[in-house]
Amino acid sequence: MKALLLIDIQNDFLPGGNLAVPEGDAVIPIANKLQDKFDLVVATQDWHPSGHQSFASQHPGGKPFDLIDLHGLEQVLWPDHCIQGSAGAEFSPGLNMDKVEAIFRKGTNPQIDSYSGFYDNGHRKSTGLTDYLKGRGVREVYLAGLAADFCVFFSAKDALQEGFETYLIEDATRAISGEGFEKAKKELTDKGGKIISSF
Ligand code: VGL
Ligand code: ZN
């Protein structure tokens, strides 16, 4: 069984959104077209309470993209984004959700960020995604979505660690930082992941 994971294809990560990823909208037609090739399609959704501690707005003097220590973990401070129930947290209206069988929400604990669709950044709490995929007989996980150097990367890393054959579909993702994505790709291939293209 092959599963396609659509990572955080939400309005706030698209042009005009609060944490827009450059060319983020380019992933949508590719994500739509890819779905027919898969036995199972699952989506993740960044879903923060309004006072989330990853937001620069919650730290006096904090600016977006500053690095801080948050309860012992290195944390990038972000603009407020993907607030539960907001328009920015919704999936892009251009994304076909018909084949998506399950949605895993993450980042709901205000005290800890959660880039990966599998675990929070401290690897303390699971979202249940591994058990869900294994329960469905999935052995191969393919990743698309946003952002390549954060949530797609951390999801891919966890997928590898959970024992899935892991493929990152490069043209179906866009990064916040090109340099960050180059490092991420190297780390993934070093760990046995594969970087592929949809065409
Ligand atoms: C993401 C930063 C903060 C992502 C989510 O989806 O890549 N990045 N929250
Ligand atoms: Zn977030």
XYZ file of C-alpha atoms and ligand atoms in Angstrom:
209
model
C 0.000 0.000 0.000
C 1.194 3.451 -0.965
C -0.060 6.531 0.866
C 0.162 10.134 -0.255
C 0.523 12.585 2.630
C -0.613 16.103 1.776
C 1.174 18.286 4.281
C -0.376 21.592 5.397
C -1.754 22.841 2.061
C -3.524 25.644 3.910
C -4.294 29.233 3.020
C -1.798 30.747 5.465
C 1.081 28.980 3.670
C -0.054 30.187 0.242
C 0.562 33.569 -1.419
C -1.405 36.195 0.536
C -1.371 34.059 3.703
C 0.180 34.979 7.046
C 3.158 32.655 6.581
C 3.252 32.487 2.795
C 5.752 30.067 1.288
C 7.216 31.414 -1.982
C 5.320 29.779 -4.906
C 3.393 27.674 -2.413
C 0.391 27.593 -4.741
C 2.453 25.716 -7.348
C 2.019 22.507 -5.339
C -1.783 22.449 -5.635
C -2.286 21.232 -9.224
C 0.447 18.639 -8.707
C -1.087 17.433 -5.427
C -4.466 17.152 -7.160
C -3.106 15.206 -10.111
C -1.042 12.813 -7.974
C -3.940 11.560 -5.889
C -5.217 9.080 -8.475
C -1.940 7.145 -8.296
C -2.394 6.277 -4.602
C -4.277 3.681 -2.561
C -4.743 6.142 0.276
C -4.586 9.928 0.604
C -4.223 11.611 3.989
C -3.836 15.304 4.838
C -2.260 17.112 7.765
C -3.491 20.456 9.040
C -1.505 22.906 11.164
C -4.079 23.875 13.806
C -2.893 26.279 16.484
C -4.754 27.881 19.376
C -4.513 31.689 19.179
C -1.946 31.978 21.999
C 0.441 29.393 20.568
C 3.962 29.812 21.944
C 5.527 29.480 18.493
C 4.023 32.853 17.598
C 6.326 35.883 17.863
C 3.282 37.806 19.124
C 3.412 35.772 22.368
C 6.953 36.873 23.261
C 7.649 40.477 24.253
C 10.159 41.892 21.748
C 9.998 38.705 19.673
C 10.061 39.072 15.893
C 9.058 36.524 13.277
C 11.976 34.236 12.343
C 13.873 34.936 15.600
C 15.216 31.797 17.277
C 14.388 31.226 20.937
C 14.527 28.434 23.489
C 11.009 27.183 24.196
C 10.895 24.782 27.155
C 14.288 23.395 26.177
C 13.694 23.121 22.423
C 15.013 25.484 19.768
C 12.025 27.330 18.333
C 11.673 29.609 15.320
C 9.179 32.357 16.088
C 6.485 32.560 13.426
C 3.891 35.117 12.467
C 0.469 34.112 13.813
C -0.774 31.434 11.403
C -3.239 28.558 11.027
C -5.328 29.591 14.009
C -8.043 27.039 14.746
C -11.209 27.927 12.868
C -9.670 30.826 10.919
C -9.771 31.184 7.127
C -5.975 30.902 7.081
C -6.175 27.442 8.632
C -8.529 26.119 5.959
C -7.239 23.936 3.171
C -6.788 25.773 -0.095
C -10.103 25.910 -1.949
C -8.142 24.682 -4.983
C -7.068 21.457 -3.264
C -9.163 18.414 -4.088
C -10.170 16.911 -0.745
C -12.573 14.281 -2.141
C -10.080 11.401 -1.897
C -8.653 12.471 1.464
C -9.734 9.745 3.896
C -8.381 11.294 7.089
C -7.070 14.606 8.366
C -4.479 14.736 11.134
C -4.341 18.021 13.008
C -1.208 19.129 14.812
C 0.217 22.042 16.770
C -2.778 22.132 19.096
C -0.759 22.204 22.339
C 0.112 25.887 22.945
C 3.378 24.973 24.687
C 5.049 22.994 21.916
C 5.293 23.240 18.145
C 4.611 20.321 15.864
C 6.141 20.359 12.406
C 5.761 16.664 11.735
C 2.412 15.065 11.044
C 3.503 12.171 13.280
C 4.835 13.743 16.509
C 5.320 17.092 18.235
C 8.789 18.640 18.049
C 9.800 17.033 21.353
C 8.662 13.602 20.102
C 6.483 13.334 23.187
C 2.990 12.994 21.783
C 1.948 11.061 18.719
C -0.870 12.199 16.448
C -1.777 8.573 15.751
C -0.708 8.819 12.114
C 1.740 5.893 12.299
C -0.858 3.530 13.736
C -3.428 4.706 11.224
C -1.115 4.107 8.263
C 0.137 0.756 9.577
C -3.440 -0.277 10.307
C -4.249 0.394 6.677
C -1.313 -1.725 5.520
C 0.753 1.181 4.254
C 4.456 0.506 3.707
C 5.338 3.383 1.381
C 4.756 7.027 2.199
C 4.987 9.818 -0.384
C 5.041 13.435 0.743
C 3.804 16.612 -0.915
C 2.848 20.024 0.456
C 4.273 22.843 2.568
C 6.732 23.845 3.727
C 9.490 21.635 2.281
C 12.083 22.618 4.883
C 9.760 22.415 7.898
C 6.610 20.327 8.030
C 7.321 18.199 4.943
C 10.900 17.572 6.067
C 10.028 16.689 9.656
C 7.162 14.471 8.527
C 9.484 12.649 6.116
C 12.104 12.186 8.820
C 9.541 10.680 11.180
C 8.131 8.484 8.399
C 11.606 7.024 7.898
C 12.059 6.522 11.616
C 8.691 4.772 11.803
C 9.908 2.302 9.202
C 8.092 3.502 6.078
C 9.744 3.605 2.693
C 9.760 7.377 2.282
C 9.608 9.461 -0.876
C 9.596 13.248 -0.958
C 8.066 14.512 -4.201
C 10.260 17.517 -4.848
C 8.150 19.354 -7.430
C 5.098 18.934 -5.177
C 6.664 20.979 -2.406
C 8.090 24.491 -1.893
C 10.431 25.725 0.814
C 10.589 28.748 3.091
C 14.392 28.682 2.709
C 16.152 27.133 -0.294
C 19.269 26.611 1.769
C 17.279 24.923 4.531
C 15.723 22.582 1.987
C 19.101 21.584 0.540
C 20.213 20.531 4.031
C 16.931 18.751 4.612
C 17.248 16.738 1.399
C 20.749 15.659 2.319
C 19.640 14.537 5.775
C 16.735 12.576 4.295
C 18.826 10.803 1.665
C 21.491 10.035 4.300
C 18.760 8.332 6.331
C 17.517 6.280 3.379
C 14.770 8.550 2.081
C 14.316 9.178 -1.621
C 13.799 12.500 -3.369
C 11.696 12.012 -6.494
C 9.656 14.023 -8.965
C 6.030 13.606 -9.980
C 6.804 13.462 -13.697
C 4.931 25.084 9.188
C 6.114 26.710 10.282
C 5.188 26.733 11.290
C 4.816 24.193 7.994
C 3.992 25.098 10.192
O 3.697 23.733 7.679
O 5.853 23.929 7.346
N 5.998 25.888 9.242
N 4.129 25.920 11.237
Zn 2.560 26.191 12.616
